[in-house]
Short mmCIF file of N, CA and C in Angstrom, two decimals:
data_model
loop_
_atom_site.label_atom_id
_atom_site.label_comp_id
_atom_site.label_asym_id
_atom_site.label_seq_id
_atom_site.Cartn_x
_atom_site.Cartn_y
_atom_site.Cartn_z
N MET A 871 6.00 3.67 -28.05
CA MET A 871 6.50 3.07 -26.83
C MET A 871 6.88 4.15 -25.81
N LEU A 872 7.45 5.25 -26.28
CA LEU A 872 7.84 6.32 -25.38
C LEU A 872 6.62 6.90 -24.66
N LEU A 873 5.49 7.00 -25.36
CA LEU A 873 4.27 7.51 -24.74
C LEU A 873 3.79 6.56 -23.63
N GLN A 874 3.94 5.27 -23.85
CA GLN A 874 3.55 4.30 -22.82
C GLN A 874 4.40 4.48 -21.56
N PHE A 875 5.70 4.66 -21.74
CA PHE A 875 6.58 4.88 -20.59
C PHE A 875 6.26 6.20 -19.89
N LEU A 876 5.94 7.21 -20.66
CA LEU A 876 5.60 8.51 -20.09
C LEU A 876 4.31 8.41 -19.26
N VAL A 877 3.28 7.83 -19.82
CA VAL A 877 2.01 7.67 -19.09
C VAL A 877 2.21 6.78 -17.87
N GLY A 878 2.88 5.65 -18.06
CA GLY A 878 3.14 4.75 -16.93
C GLY A 878 3.96 5.41 -15.83
N GLY A 879 4.93 6.22 -16.23
CA GLY A 879 5.75 6.93 -15.24
C GLY A 879 4.95 7.98 -14.48
N ILE A 880 4.10 8.69 -15.19
CA ILE A 880 3.27 9.71 -14.53
C ILE A 880 2.30 9.06 -13.55
N ILE A 881 1.63 8.00 -13.97
CA ILE A 881 0.67 7.32 -13.09
C ILE A 881 1.41 6.70 -11.90
N SER A 882 2.57 6.12 -12.15
CA SER A 882 3.36 5.57 -11.04
C SER A 882 3.75 6.66 -10.05
N ALA A 883 4.15 7.82 -10.56
CA ALA A 883 4.52 8.93 -9.68
C ALA A 883 3.32 9.42 -8.85
N ILE A 884 2.15 9.47 -9.47
CA ILE A 884 0.94 9.86 -8.74
C ILE A 884 0.68 8.85 -7.62
N ASN A 885 0.80 7.57 -7.93
CA ASN A 885 0.57 6.53 -6.92
C ASN A 885 1.62 6.56 -5.81
N ILE A 886 2.84 6.87 -6.15
CA ILE A 886 3.88 7.00 -5.14
C ILE A 886 3.55 8.16 -4.20
N MET A 887 3.03 9.25 -4.77
CA MET A 887 2.62 10.38 -3.93
C MET A 887 1.46 10.00 -3.01
N ILE A 888 0.50 9.27 -3.54
CA ILE A 888 -0.62 8.80 -2.71
C ILE A 888 -0.09 7.95 -1.57
N HIS A 889 0.79 7.03 -1.89
CA HIS A 889 1.34 6.12 -0.87
C HIS A 889 2.18 6.88 0.15
N ALA A 890 2.91 7.87 -0.32
CA ALA A 890 3.71 8.68 0.61
C ALA A 890 2.81 9.44 1.58
N LEU A 891 1.72 10.00 1.08
CA LEU A 891 0.77 10.71 1.95
C LEU A 891 0.18 9.78 3.00
N VAL A 892 -0.23 8.60 2.58
CA VAL A 892 -0.80 7.63 3.52
C VAL A 892 0.26 7.18 4.53
N THR A 893 1.48 6.98 4.07
CA THR A 893 2.58 6.58 4.97
C THR A 893 2.84 7.65 6.02
N VAL A 894 2.95 8.90 5.59
CA VAL A 894 3.20 9.99 6.53
C VAL A 894 2.05 10.10 7.52
N GLY A 895 0.82 9.97 7.04
CA GLY A 895 -0.34 10.01 7.93
C GLY A 895 -0.35 8.88 8.92
N ALA A 896 -0.08 7.67 8.45
CA ALA A 896 -0.07 6.50 9.33
C ALA A 896 1.03 6.61 10.37
N VAL A 897 2.22 7.01 9.96
CA VAL A 897 3.33 7.15 10.91
C VAL A 897 3.01 8.22 11.94
N GLY A 898 2.43 9.33 11.51
CA GLY A 898 2.06 10.40 12.44
C GLY A 898 1.04 9.93 13.46
N ILE A 899 0.04 9.21 13.00
CA ILE A 899 -0.99 8.70 13.91
C ILE A 899 -0.40 7.69 14.88
N VAL A 900 0.43 6.80 14.37
CA VAL A 900 1.05 5.78 15.24
C VAL A 900 1.96 6.45 16.26
N ARG A 901 2.73 7.44 15.85
CA ARG A 901 3.61 8.14 16.80
C ARG A 901 2.80 8.83 17.88
N ALA A 902 1.74 9.52 17.48
CA ALA A 902 0.91 10.24 18.46
C ALA A 902 0.20 9.27 19.39
N SER A 903 -0.32 8.18 18.85
CA SER A 903 -1.05 7.23 19.68
C SER A 903 -0.10 6.33 20.46
N GLY A 904 1.13 6.21 20.00
CA GLY A 904 2.10 5.36 20.68
C GLY A 904 2.51 5.89 22.03
N LEU A 905 2.23 7.14 22.28
CA LEU A 905 2.59 7.75 23.56
C LEU A 905 1.56 7.43 24.64
N ARG A 906 0.45 6.82 24.26
CA ARG A 906 -0.61 6.51 25.21
C ARG A 906 -0.24 5.30 26.05
N HIS A 907 -0.68 5.32 27.28
CA HIS A 907 -0.56 4.16 28.15
C HIS A 907 -1.92 3.48 28.15
N THR A 908 -1.92 2.18 28.10
CA THR A 908 -3.18 1.46 28.04
C THR A 908 -3.14 0.25 28.96
N GLU A 909 -4.30 -0.12 29.43
CA GLU A 909 -4.40 -1.31 30.27
C GLU A 909 -4.46 -2.58 29.42
N TRP A 910 -4.76 -2.43 28.14
CA TRP A 910 -4.88 -3.58 27.23
C TRP A 910 -3.92 -3.43 26.07
N PRO A 911 -2.62 -3.59 26.29
CA PRO A 911 -1.65 -3.35 25.23
C PRO A 911 -1.80 -4.27 24.02
N ARG A 912 -2.19 -5.51 24.23
CA ARG A 912 -2.35 -6.42 23.10
C ARG A 912 -3.51 -6.00 22.20
N LEU A 913 -4.61 -5.61 22.81
CA LEU A 913 -5.75 -5.10 22.04
C LEU A 913 -5.36 -3.82 21.32
N TYR A 914 -4.64 -2.96 22.00
CA TYR A 914 -4.19 -1.71 21.41
C TYR A 914 -3.28 -1.99 20.20
N LEU A 915 -2.36 -2.92 20.36
CA LEU A 915 -1.47 -3.29 19.26
C LEU A 915 -2.28 -3.80 18.07
N MET A 916 -3.27 -4.65 18.36
CA MET A 916 -4.11 -5.18 17.29
C MET A 916 -4.84 -4.04 16.57
N LEU A 917 -5.38 -3.10 17.32
CA LEU A 917 -6.11 -1.99 16.71
C LEU A 917 -5.18 -1.11 15.86
N VAL A 918 -3.97 -0.88 16.34
CA VAL A 918 -3.00 -0.09 15.56
C VAL A 918 -2.68 -0.81 14.26
N MET A 919 -2.45 -2.11 14.33
CA MET A 919 -2.10 -2.87 13.12
C MET A 919 -3.28 -2.94 12.15
N VAL A 920 -4.48 -3.18 12.66
CA VAL A 920 -5.66 -3.24 11.80
C VAL A 920 -5.91 -1.89 11.14
N GLY A 921 -5.78 -0.82 11.92
CA GLY A 921 -5.96 0.52 11.36
C GLY A 921 -4.95 0.85 10.28
N THR A 922 -3.71 0.49 10.52
CA THR A 922 -2.66 0.75 9.54
C THR A 922 -2.91 -0.06 8.27
N ALA A 923 -3.23 -1.34 8.42
CA ALA A 923 -3.51 -2.19 7.26
C ALA A 923 -4.72 -1.69 6.48
N ALA A 924 -5.76 -1.26 7.18
CA ALA A 924 -6.95 -0.74 6.51
C ALA A 924 -6.62 0.52 5.72
N ALA A 925 -5.82 1.41 6.30
CA ALA A 925 -5.43 2.63 5.60
C ALA A 925 -4.62 2.29 4.34
N LEU A 926 -3.74 1.31 4.46
CA LEU A 926 -2.94 0.91 3.31
C LEU A 926 -3.79 0.25 2.23
N MET A 927 -4.78 -0.54 2.64
CA MET A 927 -5.67 -1.15 1.64
C MET A 927 -6.48 -0.09 0.91
N MET A 928 -6.91 0.93 1.64
CA MET A 928 -7.63 2.03 0.97
C MET A 928 -6.70 2.75 -0.02
N ALA A 929 -5.46 2.93 0.37
CA ALA A 929 -4.50 3.57 -0.53
C ALA A 929 -4.30 2.73 -1.79
N HIS A 930 -4.14 1.43 -1.63
CA HIS A 930 -3.97 0.55 -2.79
C HIS A 930 -5.20 0.60 -3.70
N THR A 931 -6.37 0.62 -3.10
CA THR A 931 -7.59 0.67 -3.90
C THR A 931 -7.66 1.98 -4.68
N LEU A 932 -7.32 3.08 -4.04
CA LEU A 932 -7.29 4.36 -4.73
C LEU A 932 -6.27 4.33 -5.87
N GLU A 933 -5.14 3.73 -5.63
CA GLU A 933 -4.10 3.63 -6.66
C GLU A 933 -4.58 2.81 -7.85
N VAL A 934 -5.35 1.75 -7.60
CA VAL A 934 -5.92 0.96 -8.69
C VAL A 934 -6.91 1.81 -9.48
N PHE A 935 -7.71 2.62 -8.79
CA PHE A 935 -8.64 3.52 -9.47
C PHE A 935 -7.89 4.50 -10.37
N VAL A 936 -6.73 4.98 -9.92
CA VAL A 936 -5.93 5.89 -10.73
C VAL A 936 -5.48 5.18 -12.01
N TRP A 937 -5.04 3.93 -11.88
CA TRP A 937 -4.65 3.16 -13.06
C TRP A 937 -5.84 2.93 -13.98
N ALA A 938 -7.00 2.62 -13.41
CA ALA A 938 -8.20 2.38 -14.23
C ALA A 938 -8.58 3.65 -15.00
N LEU A 939 -8.48 4.79 -14.35
CA LEU A 939 -8.78 6.06 -15.01
C LEU A 939 -7.80 6.31 -16.15
N ALA A 940 -6.54 6.05 -15.90
CA ALA A 940 -5.53 6.21 -16.96
C ALA A 940 -5.81 5.26 -18.12
N ASP A 941 -6.17 4.02 -17.81
CA ASP A 941 -6.50 3.05 -18.86
C ASP A 941 -7.67 3.54 -19.70
N LEU A 942 -8.65 4.14 -19.04
CA LEU A 942 -9.81 4.69 -19.74
C LEU A 942 -9.39 5.84 -20.65
N ILE A 943 -8.60 6.75 -20.13
CA ILE A 943 -8.20 7.94 -20.89
C ILE A 943 -7.40 7.58 -22.13
N VAL A 944 -6.47 6.64 -22.00
CA VAL A 944 -5.62 6.30 -23.16
C VAL A 944 -6.19 5.18 -24.01
N GLY A 945 -7.25 4.53 -23.53
CA GLY A 945 -7.83 3.41 -24.29
C GLY A 945 -6.95 2.18 -24.28
N ALA A 946 -6.41 1.85 -23.12
CA ALA A 946 -5.46 0.74 -23.01
C ALA A 946 -6.09 -0.63 -23.12
N ALA A 947 -7.35 -0.75 -22.76
CA ALA A 947 -8.03 -2.05 -22.79
C ALA A 947 -9.03 -2.08 -23.94
N PRO A 948 -9.35 -3.27 -24.42
CA PRO A 948 -10.34 -3.36 -25.51
C PRO A 948 -11.68 -2.74 -25.10
N ALA A 949 -12.40 -2.23 -26.07
CA ALA A 949 -13.71 -1.61 -25.83
C ALA A 949 -14.62 -2.58 -25.09
N GLY A 950 -15.34 -2.05 -24.10
CA GLY A 950 -16.28 -2.86 -23.33
C GLY A 950 -15.65 -3.63 -22.18
N SER A 951 -14.35 -3.47 -21.96
CA SER A 951 -13.66 -4.18 -20.87
C SER A 951 -14.00 -3.53 -19.53
N ASP A 952 -13.95 -4.33 -18.49
CA ASP A 952 -14.10 -3.82 -17.13
C ASP A 952 -12.74 -3.25 -16.71
N LEU A 953 -12.61 -1.93 -16.78
CA LEU A 953 -11.32 -1.30 -16.55
C LEU A 953 -10.83 -1.42 -15.12
N LEU A 954 -11.74 -1.39 -14.16
CA LEU A 954 -11.33 -1.54 -12.77
C LEU A 954 -10.76 -2.94 -12.53
N TYR A 955 -11.43 -3.93 -13.07
CA TYR A 955 -10.94 -5.32 -12.98
C TYR A 955 -9.58 -5.45 -13.68
N PHE A 956 -9.48 -4.88 -14.88
CA PHE A 956 -8.24 -4.92 -15.65
C PHE A 956 -7.09 -4.31 -14.85
N ALA A 957 -7.35 -3.15 -14.22
CA ALA A 957 -6.31 -2.49 -13.43
C ALA A 957 -5.95 -3.31 -12.19
N PHE A 958 -6.96 -3.87 -11.50
CA PHE A 958 -6.70 -4.68 -10.31
C PHE A 958 -5.86 -5.92 -10.64
N VAL A 959 -6.22 -6.60 -11.72
CA VAL A 959 -5.49 -7.81 -12.11
C VAL A 959 -4.03 -7.49 -12.42
N ASN A 960 -3.79 -6.35 -13.06
CA ASN A 960 -2.42 -5.97 -13.35
C ASN A 960 -1.68 -5.47 -12.11
N TYR A 961 -2.33 -4.61 -11.33
CA TYR A 961 -1.69 -4.02 -10.14
C TYR A 961 -1.28 -5.08 -9.13
N THR A 962 -2.12 -6.08 -8.96
CA THR A 962 -1.83 -7.14 -7.99
C THR A 962 -0.95 -8.24 -8.57
N THR A 963 -0.60 -8.14 -9.81
CA THR A 963 0.18 -9.13 -10.57
C THR A 963 -0.52 -10.48 -10.64
N LEU A 964 -1.84 -10.48 -10.47
CA LEU A 964 -2.62 -11.71 -10.57
C LEU A 964 -2.51 -12.28 -11.97
N GLY A 965 -2.69 -11.44 -12.97
CA GLY A 965 -2.42 -11.81 -14.35
C GLY A 965 -3.29 -12.92 -14.92
N TYR A 966 -4.59 -12.84 -14.75
CA TYR A 966 -5.47 -13.86 -15.35
C TYR A 966 -5.29 -13.93 -16.86
N GLY A 967 -5.09 -12.80 -17.49
CA GLY A 967 -4.91 -12.78 -18.94
C GLY A 967 -6.21 -12.80 -19.71
N ASP A 968 -7.35 -12.70 -19.02
CA ASP A 968 -8.62 -12.71 -19.75
C ASP A 968 -8.91 -11.37 -20.42
N ILE A 969 -8.29 -10.29 -19.93
CA ILE A 969 -8.33 -9.00 -20.61
C ILE A 969 -6.89 -8.58 -20.81
N THR A 970 -6.53 -8.37 -22.04
CA THR A 970 -5.17 -7.94 -22.33
C THR A 970 -5.20 -6.56 -22.96
N PRO A 971 -4.14 -5.78 -22.76
CA PRO A 971 -4.12 -4.43 -23.33
C PRO A 971 -4.17 -4.47 -24.86
N VAL A 972 -4.67 -3.38 -25.43
CA VAL A 972 -4.62 -3.26 -26.89
C VAL A 972 -3.14 -3.17 -27.29
N GLN A 973 -2.86 -3.53 -28.52
CA GLN A 973 -1.48 -3.61 -28.99
C GLN A 973 -0.68 -2.33 -28.74
N ALA A 974 -1.29 -1.18 -28.96
CA ALA A 974 -0.57 0.09 -28.81
C ALA A 974 -0.22 0.41 -27.36
N TRP A 975 -0.85 -0.28 -26.40
CA TRP A 975 -0.61 -0.01 -24.98
C TRP A 975 -0.21 -1.28 -24.22
N ARG A 976 0.45 -2.19 -24.88
CA ARG A 976 0.77 -3.48 -24.26
C ARG A 976 1.75 -3.37 -23.09
N LEU A 977 2.48 -2.28 -22.94
CA LEU A 977 3.39 -2.12 -21.81
C LEU A 977 2.69 -1.61 -20.56
N ILE A 978 1.43 -1.17 -20.68
CA ILE A 978 0.74 -0.59 -19.53
C ILE A 978 0.49 -1.65 -18.44
N GLY A 979 0.23 -2.90 -18.84
CA GLY A 979 0.03 -3.98 -17.86
C GLY A 979 1.26 -4.23 -17.01
N PRO A 980 2.41 -4.46 -17.64
CA PRO A 980 3.62 -4.66 -16.85
C PRO A 980 4.01 -3.44 -16.02
N MET A 981 3.76 -2.24 -16.53
CA MET A 981 4.09 -1.05 -15.74
C MET A 981 3.17 -0.93 -14.53
N THR A 982 1.90 -1.30 -14.72
CA THR A 982 0.97 -1.31 -13.59
C THR A 982 1.43 -2.33 -12.55
N ALA A 983 1.84 -3.50 -13.01
CA ALA A 983 2.31 -4.55 -12.10
C ALA A 983 3.57 -4.12 -11.36
N MET A 984 4.48 -3.48 -12.06
CA MET A 984 5.71 -3.00 -11.43
C MET A 984 5.38 -2.00 -10.32
N ASN A 985 4.45 -1.10 -10.59
CA ASN A 985 4.03 -0.12 -9.59
C ASN A 985 3.36 -0.82 -8.41
N GLY A 986 2.50 -1.79 -8.68
CA GLY A 986 1.83 -2.52 -7.61
C GLY A 986 2.81 -3.27 -6.71
N ILE A 987 3.78 -3.93 -7.31
CA ILE A 987 4.79 -4.66 -6.53
C ILE A 987 5.53 -3.71 -5.60
N LEU A 988 5.92 -2.56 -6.13
CA LEU A 988 6.63 -1.57 -5.33
C LEU A 988 5.76 -1.09 -4.17
N MET A 989 4.50 -0.79 -4.44
CA MET A 989 3.60 -0.28 -3.40
C MET A 989 3.31 -1.35 -2.34
N PHE A 990 3.17 -2.61 -2.74
CA PHE A 990 2.94 -3.68 -1.77
C PHE A 990 4.18 -3.91 -0.91
N GLY A 991 5.35 -3.83 -1.51
CA GLY A 991 6.58 -3.96 -0.73
C GLY A 991 6.71 -2.83 0.28
N TRP A 992 6.38 -1.64 -0.14
CA TRP A 992 6.42 -0.46 0.73
C TRP A 992 5.44 -0.66 1.88
N SER A 993 4.25 -1.13 1.57
CA SER A 993 3.24 -1.36 2.61
C SER A 993 3.70 -2.40 3.62
N THR A 994 4.31 -3.45 3.14
CA THR A 994 4.82 -4.50 4.03
C THR A 994 5.87 -3.92 4.97
N ALA A 995 6.78 -3.14 4.42
CA ALA A 995 7.81 -2.51 5.26
C ALA A 995 7.18 -1.59 6.30
N LEU A 996 6.17 -0.84 5.91
CA LEU A 996 5.51 0.07 6.84
C LEU A 996 4.80 -0.71 7.95
N LEU A 997 4.12 -1.79 7.61
CA LEU A 997 3.43 -2.59 8.63
C LEU A 997 4.43 -3.15 9.65
N PHE A 998 5.55 -3.64 9.18
CA PHE A 998 6.55 -4.17 10.10
C PHE A 998 7.16 -3.07 10.96
N GLU A 999 7.35 -1.89 10.39
CA GLU A 999 7.89 -0.78 11.18
C GLU A 999 6.90 -0.33 12.25
N VAL A 1000 5.62 -0.27 11.90
CA VAL A 1000 4.59 0.09 12.89
C VAL A 1000 4.57 -0.94 14.01
N LEU A 1001 4.62 -2.21 13.64
CA LEU A 1001 4.64 -3.28 14.64
C LEU A 1001 5.87 -3.15 15.54
N ARG A 1002 7.04 -2.96 14.92
CA ARG A 1002 8.28 -2.85 15.68
C ARG A 1002 8.25 -1.66 16.64
N LYS A 1003 7.82 -0.51 16.14
CA LYS A 1003 7.79 0.69 16.99
C LYS A 1003 6.78 0.54 18.13
N THR A 1004 5.64 -0.04 17.85
CA THR A 1004 4.63 -0.21 18.89
C THR A 1004 5.12 -1.19 19.96
N LEU A 1005 5.71 -2.29 19.53
CA LEU A 1005 6.26 -3.26 20.49
C LEU A 1005 7.41 -2.65 21.29
N GLU A 1006 8.23 -1.86 20.62
CA GLU A 1006 9.35 -1.19 21.30
C GLU A 1006 8.81 -0.23 22.37
N HIS A 1007 7.76 0.48 22.06
CA HIS A 1007 7.16 1.40 23.03
C HIS A 1007 6.62 0.63 24.24
N PHE A 1008 5.90 -0.45 23.98
CA PHE A 1008 5.36 -1.23 25.09
C PHE A 1008 6.48 -1.86 25.92
N ALA A 1009 7.54 -2.31 25.26
CA ALA A 1009 8.66 -2.90 25.98
C ALA A 1009 9.33 -1.87 26.88
N SER A 1010 9.44 -0.65 26.40
CA SER A 1010 10.07 0.39 27.22
C SER A 1010 9.21 0.74 28.43
N MET A 1011 7.91 0.48 28.33
CA MET A 1011 7.00 0.73 29.45
C MET A 1011 6.91 -0.49 30.37
N GLY A 1012 7.49 -1.61 29.94
CA GLY A 1012 7.44 -2.82 30.74
C GLY A 1012 6.10 -3.54 30.65
N THR A 1013 5.34 -3.28 29.59
CA THR A 1013 4.05 -3.97 29.41
C THR A 1013 4.21 -5.14 28.47
N MET A 1014 3.16 -5.91 28.32
CA MET A 1014 3.08 -7.08 27.44
C MET A 1014 4.00 -8.20 27.92
N GLY A 1015 4.45 -8.17 29.14
CA GLY A 1015 5.19 -9.29 29.69
C GLY A 1015 6.67 -9.35 29.39
N PHE A 1016 7.25 -8.29 28.86
CA PHE A 1016 8.69 -8.28 28.63
C PHE A 1016 9.21 -6.87 28.84
N SER A 1017 10.51 -6.77 28.95
CA SER A 1017 11.11 -5.45 29.16
C SER A 1017 11.93 -5.07 27.95
N TYR A 1018 12.30 -3.81 27.88
CA TYR A 1018 13.07 -3.30 26.75
C TYR A 1018 14.38 -4.06 26.59
N SER A 1019 14.97 -4.48 27.67
CA SER A 1019 16.26 -5.17 27.62
C SER A 1019 16.13 -6.60 27.09
N ASP A 1020 14.91 -7.13 27.00
CA ASP A 1020 14.70 -8.48 26.48
C ASP A 1020 14.82 -8.56 24.96
N ARG A 1021 14.95 -7.43 24.29
CA ARG A 1021 14.94 -7.44 22.82
C ARG A 1021 16.19 -8.09 22.25
N GLY A 1022 17.23 -8.21 23.00
CA GLY A 1022 18.46 -8.84 22.71
C GLY A 1022 18.94 -8.99 21.39
#
């Protein structure tokens, strides 16, 4: 059981680092692009949000690949299982249950799910912060039909 926690903790830490890198990159891009003035603020807001969401989805997909690789290395799933599917089902907490971990690695599924929940919550917080900061910037410029003082 200790080995399961160790492997799960290491993979979770790797995924947290991946997410942190994507977060720092997304925030940096949004800050740099947020200084721009545009004639189409709503379109710009949409592009910022779509770009941020796409970057986060790529990060989540990479994180699932990391879990799938770990599952392969330790032999967490039964022989012949689709490891990417197994990792996705656990990471997203979908939990179909059609592929279950081998007995010796039965904690890997819940640890994958715990990591996925944390990363999705982090992504949600980041999306709302990007939205808030972008709207705040436009409000301070008096665009999009409201002023900074309207935030009340």
